[in-house]
C-alpha cells in the first residue's frame, strides 16, 4: 500500500525553537498536526533584548492562534504615546541647536500600536502553548536525507540520533543548516553577509532614562538619526526598562569569522555618538559598562532564489534574515508561519484523496508558500538595509526625502493583508492539484 494511505496525518519537523519555530509549532499543534521541534540549545532562548511587533505581525499572530497574540500583549510594554518619532539627533557644530532635537517625522501607530517587549519574555510565553513532549533540545541537525516519494525524510543529528518526518521546516536562524541543505553548501546564498553595521545593545532602568530624556520621550518609540550612527529607544518590561539599540556604520570587514558578537569597550559606544545631541549622548552614557559589539548580518547581497527544495523549506531568519532597521524581521517570520499553517492544514485535509501522493501534496503546498512569501520577504531585507543607511545620512540629509521614504516603506510592511496572503496561497496550492474551485473552502 502506498505511503500516503498507510496514515492520514502529517508528521512535521521544525528545526529551531526561536520565535518563528515556536509560533509555527503552536499553530500546527492547535490544528491537530503532529509536530516535533528540534532545538540545538539546552532550552528556549533568544539573543538580543527588546523586540517590537508591527500590525501585520499582530494580525498574523491572531490568525495562527489568538493565544499567541494574548501572550504578546501579556509581556508588551504600552508606549506613553501612540506615535513613532524620528528625530535628527546630530549636534556637530550646533546643527540641532544644542539641546533641541529636530523633528523629522511623527507617525501615528494607532492605539497600542507597535509595542515592544523583551524577546525572551515573549518566547517564554509562547513556549507555554506548545504541547508537552513536542520539543527536543540539544539537537544539532547534520543532514536530511530524501529516501524516495513514498518514504519519510530522515533527519540525522550531531549526537548520532535520527528522526523521521514528512516535511522539514528550517527555522534555525541566520546561520541555518537547513538553508545550506536547500541551497547547497557551496552556494553563497546559503550564508549571510555583513551589512557593515554593528550595534550596541542595552537595557536602562526607566527612572534613569526619564532623568535624561523626560517621561514622554523615554516612554515612547524614538529613532535618533545622525551621521554615521543612529539609535532606537523604546520601553520594555512593562515600562520598567528602556531598550536601547545603537547602530554604527563600519567600513571594515567583520573580523570574527565564526561569531556575530565581538568585544568592545563602553568608550567605543561613547566615541561613536560623541557628535550627537546631549540627550542622545546621555543615553549612550547610561549603557552598561560591559558591552558587546553585535554584527548586523543579513541575506541582502545573496538572497535565496527559493525557500523550498522538495519537502524541505525555510522560514523566518533562515529564509530571509534582515537587518533590524525596520523592526519587522521577527514579524516577517510570523507571517511565514501563518502561511505554512494555512497550507499544511489544507494538506492534512487533502490526505483522504487518492489522486495525489502525500509527497506531491506537500511539495505543491511548499511551492505555493514559496510563491506567496519570496517577493515580500526579499523586499523587506533590501528595504531594511536601505533605511539603516538612510538613518545615517548615507542617502542624503534632506528631511522631506527621509520622511517620504520612511512613510511608504513602513506602510507597505504594516498594512499587509494576512487573510489575502492565505487566500492566494491556498488558491495556488489547489490549482496545482487541479481543484481550483475548492481553494477557498
Tab-separated table of N, CA and C in Angstrom, residues 83-139:
chain	number	residue	atom	x	y	z
A	83	UNK	N	2.573	57.341	19.045
A	83	UNK	CA	3.344	57.857	17.914
A	83	UNK	C	4.750	57.261	17.901
A	84	UNK	N	5.280	57.112	16.697
A	84	UNK	CA	6.676	56.732	16.486
A	84	UNK	C	7.351	57.982	15.922
A	85	UNK	N	8.413	58.408	16.570
A	85	UNK	CA	9.044	59.688	16.235
A	85	UNK	C	10.476	59.490	15.754
A	86	UNK	N	10.783	60.109	14.600
A	86	UNK	CA	12.142	60.131	14.066
A	86	UNK	C	12.702	61.536	14.252
A	87	UNK	N	13.896	61.642	14.818
A	87	UNK	CA	14.480	62.951	15.083
A	87	UNK	C	15.921	63.006	14.588
A	88	UNK	N	16.340	64.206	14.182
A	88	UNK	CA	17.738	64.460	13.884
A	88	UNK	C	18.434	64.749	15.212
A	89	UNK	N	19.274	63.815	15.643
A	89	UNK	CA	19.954	63.966	16.933
A	89	UNK	C	21.420	64.337	16.793
A	90	UNK	N	21.804	64.725	15.598
A	90	UNK	CA	23.211	65.041	15.373
A	90	UNK	C	23.491	66.475	15.814
A	91	UNK	N	24.637	66.715	16.437
A	91	UNK	CA	24.883	68.009	17.079
A	91	UNK	C	26.218	68.633	16.688
A	92	UNK	N	26.867	68.117	15.652
A	92	UNK	CA	28.156	68.680	15.300
A	92	UNK	C	27.969	70.129	14.822
A	93	UNK	N	28.789	71.025	15.347
A	93	UNK	CA	28.722	72.443	15.025
A	93	UNK	C	27.350	73.043	15.340
A	94	UNK	N	26.658	72.440	16.333
A	94	UNK	CA	25.377	73.003	16.749
A	94	UNK	C	24.255	72.820	15.748
A	95	UNK	N	24.321	71.793	14.893
A	95	UNK	CA	23.319	71.626	13.837
A	95	UNK	C	21.933	71.335	14.375
A	96	UNK	N	21.817	70.867	15.613
A	96	UNK	CA	20.499	70.620	16.185
A	96	UNK	C	20.154	71.661	17.248
A	97	UNK	N	20.855	72.778	17.211
A	97	UNK	CA	20.571	73.857	18.158
A	97	UNK	C	20.716	73.421	19.607
A	98	UNK	N	21.810	72.756	19.881
A	98	UNK	CA	22.095	72.380	21.268
A	98	UNK	C	21.197	71.274	21.760
A	99	UNK	N	20.355	71.582	22.755
A	99	UNK	CA	19.535	70.551	23.389
A	99	UNK	C	18.311	70.180	22.567
A	100	UNK	N	17.997	70.924	21.521
A	100	UNK	CA	16.762	70.703	20.784
A	100	UNK	C	16.999	69.714	19.641
A	101	UNK	N	16.266	68.585	19.664
A	101	UNK	CA	16.298	67.665	18.540
A	101	UNK	C	15.375	68.178	17.442
A	102	UNK	N	15.780	67.993	16.207
A	102	UNK	CA	14.972	68.415	15.068
A	102	UNK	C	14.015	67.295	14.673
A	103	UNK	N	12.731	67.566	14.697
A	103	UNK	CA	11.730	66.571	14.315
A	103	UNK	C	11.817	66.304	12.825
A	104	UNK	N	11.927	65.023	12.468
A	104	UNK	CA	11.899	64.627	11.065
A	104	UNK	C	10.527	64.084	10.701
A	105	UNK	N	9.987	63.212	11.561
A	105	UNK	CA	8.685	62.615	11.237
A	105	UNK	C	8.038	62.062	12.493
A	106	UNK	N	6.747	62.286	12.605
A	106	UNK	CA	5.897	61.674	13.620
A	106	UNK	C	4.884	60.798	12.903
A	107	UNK	N	4.874	59.513	13.188
A	107	UNK	CA	3.901	58.614	12.564
A	107	UNK	C	2.942	58.080	13.616
A	108	UNK	N	1.649	58.237	13.361
A	108	UNK	CA	0.643	57.713	14.279
A	108	UNK	C	0.531	56.206	14.089
A	109	UNK	N	0.622	55.453	15.187
A	109	UNK	CA	0.625	53.998	15.129
A	109	UNK	C	-0.723	53.390	15.493
A	110	UNK	N	-1.660	54.195	15.926
A	110	UNK	CA	-2.923	53.648	16.410
A	110	UNK	C	-2.806	53.285	17.877
A	111	UNK	N	-3.935	53.018	18.491
A	111	UNK	CA	-3.938	52.675	19.909
A	111	UNK	C	-3.105	51.427	20.159
A	112	UNK	N	-2.151	51.530	21.052
A	112	UNK	CA	-1.241	50.445	21.422
A	112	UNK	C	-0.450	49.922	20.215
A	113	UNK	N	-0.215	50.783	19.251
A	113	UNK	CA	0.493	50.343	18.051
A	113	UNK	C	1.977	50.127	18.266
A	114	UNK	N	2.524	49.108	17.615
A	114	UNK	CA	3.960	48.833	17.578
A	114	UNK	C	4.562	48.832	18.980
A	115	UNK	N	4.037	47.973	19.835
A	115	UNK	CA	4.559	47.867	21.199
A	115	UNK	C	5.799	46.978	21.234
A	116	UNK	N	6.586	47.171	22.266
A	116	UNK	CA	7.802	46.384	22.431
A	116	UNK	C	7.711	45.445	23.609
A	117	UNK	N	8.569	44.443	23.585
A	117	UNK	CA	8.674	43.524	24.718
A	117	UNK	C	10.088	42.962	24.726
A	118	UNK	N	10.409	42.227	25.759
A	118	UNK	CA	11.690	41.523	25.809
A	118	UNK	C	11.542	40.230	25.019
A	119	UNK	N	12.505	39.953	24.144
A	119	UNK	CA	12.430	38.760	23.293
A	119	UNK	C	12.223	37.488	24.106
A	120	UNK	N	13.020	37.338	25.138
A	120	UNK	CA	12.958	36.107	25.934
A	120	UNK	C	11.620	35.980	26.642
A	121	UNK	N	11.047	37.093	27.090
A	121	UNK	CA	9.758	37.049	27.787
A	121	UNK	C	8.660	36.569	26.835
A	122	UNK	N	8.673	37.069	25.603
A	122	UNK	CA	7.669	36.630	24.631
A	122	UNK	C	7.842	35.157	24.290
A	123	UNK	N	9.078	34.741	24.036
A	123	UNK	CA	9.314	33.339	23.699
A	123	UNK	C	8.910	32.422	24.852
A	124	UNK	N	9.175	32.833	26.075
A	124	UNK	CA	8.770	32.031	27.239
A	124	UNK	C	7.256	31.829	27.263
A	125	UNK	N	6.504	32.883	26.948
A	125	UNK	CA	5.045	32.776	26.957
A	125	UNK	C	4.545	31.889	25.823
A	126	UNK	N	5.137	32.011	24.647
A	126	UNK	CA	4.736	31.160	23.520
A	126	UNK	C	5.067	29.708	23.803
A	127	UNK	N	6.220	29.470	24.426
A	127	UNK	CA	6.635	28.090	24.729
A	127	UNK	C	5.623	27.383	25.621
A	128	UNK	N	4.953	28.127	26.470
A	128	UNK	CA	3.944	27.525	27.352
A	128	UNK	C	2.766	26.954	26.564
A	129	UNK	N	2.582	27.422	25.327
A	129	UNK	CA	1.460	26.976	24.498
A	129	UNK	C	1.792	25.733	23.687
A	130	UNK	N	3.068	25.347	23.652
A	130	UNK	CA	3.485	24.171	22.882
A	130	UNK	C	3.206	22.917	23.707
A	131	UNK	N	2.519	21.933	23.150
A	131	UNK	CA	2.198	20.727	23.920
A	131	UNK	C	3.444	20.031	24.465
A	132	UNK	N	3.325	19.465	25.636
A	132	UNK	CA	4.433	18.738	26.263
A	132	UNK	C	4.911	17.617	25.350
A	133	UNK	N	6.202	17.409	25.326
A	133	UNK	CA	6.785	16.341	24.523
A	133	UNK	C	7.035	16.722	23.079
A	134	UNK	N	6.725	17.960	22.701
A	134	UNK	CA	6.890	18.393	21.310
A	134	UNK	C	8.327	18.784	20.997
A	135	UNK	N	9.057	19.272	21.994
A	135	UNK	CA	10.381	19.844	21.755
A	135	UNK	C	11.482	18.927	22.281
A	136	UNK	N	12.505	18.739	21.471
A	136	UNK	CA	13.721	18.052	21.902
A	136	UNK	C	14.879	19.040	21.824
A	137	UNK	N	15.576	19.213	22.936
A	137	UNK	CA	16.701	20.140	22.993
A	137	UNK	C	18.019	19.404	22.767
A	138	UNK	N	19.070	20.201	22.582
A	138	UNK	CA	20.421	19.674	22.307
A	138	UNK	C	20.427	18.793	21.052
A	139	UNK	N	19.705	19.236	20.047
A	139	UNK	CA	19.645	18.505	18.780
A	139	UNK	C	20.176	19.402	17.667
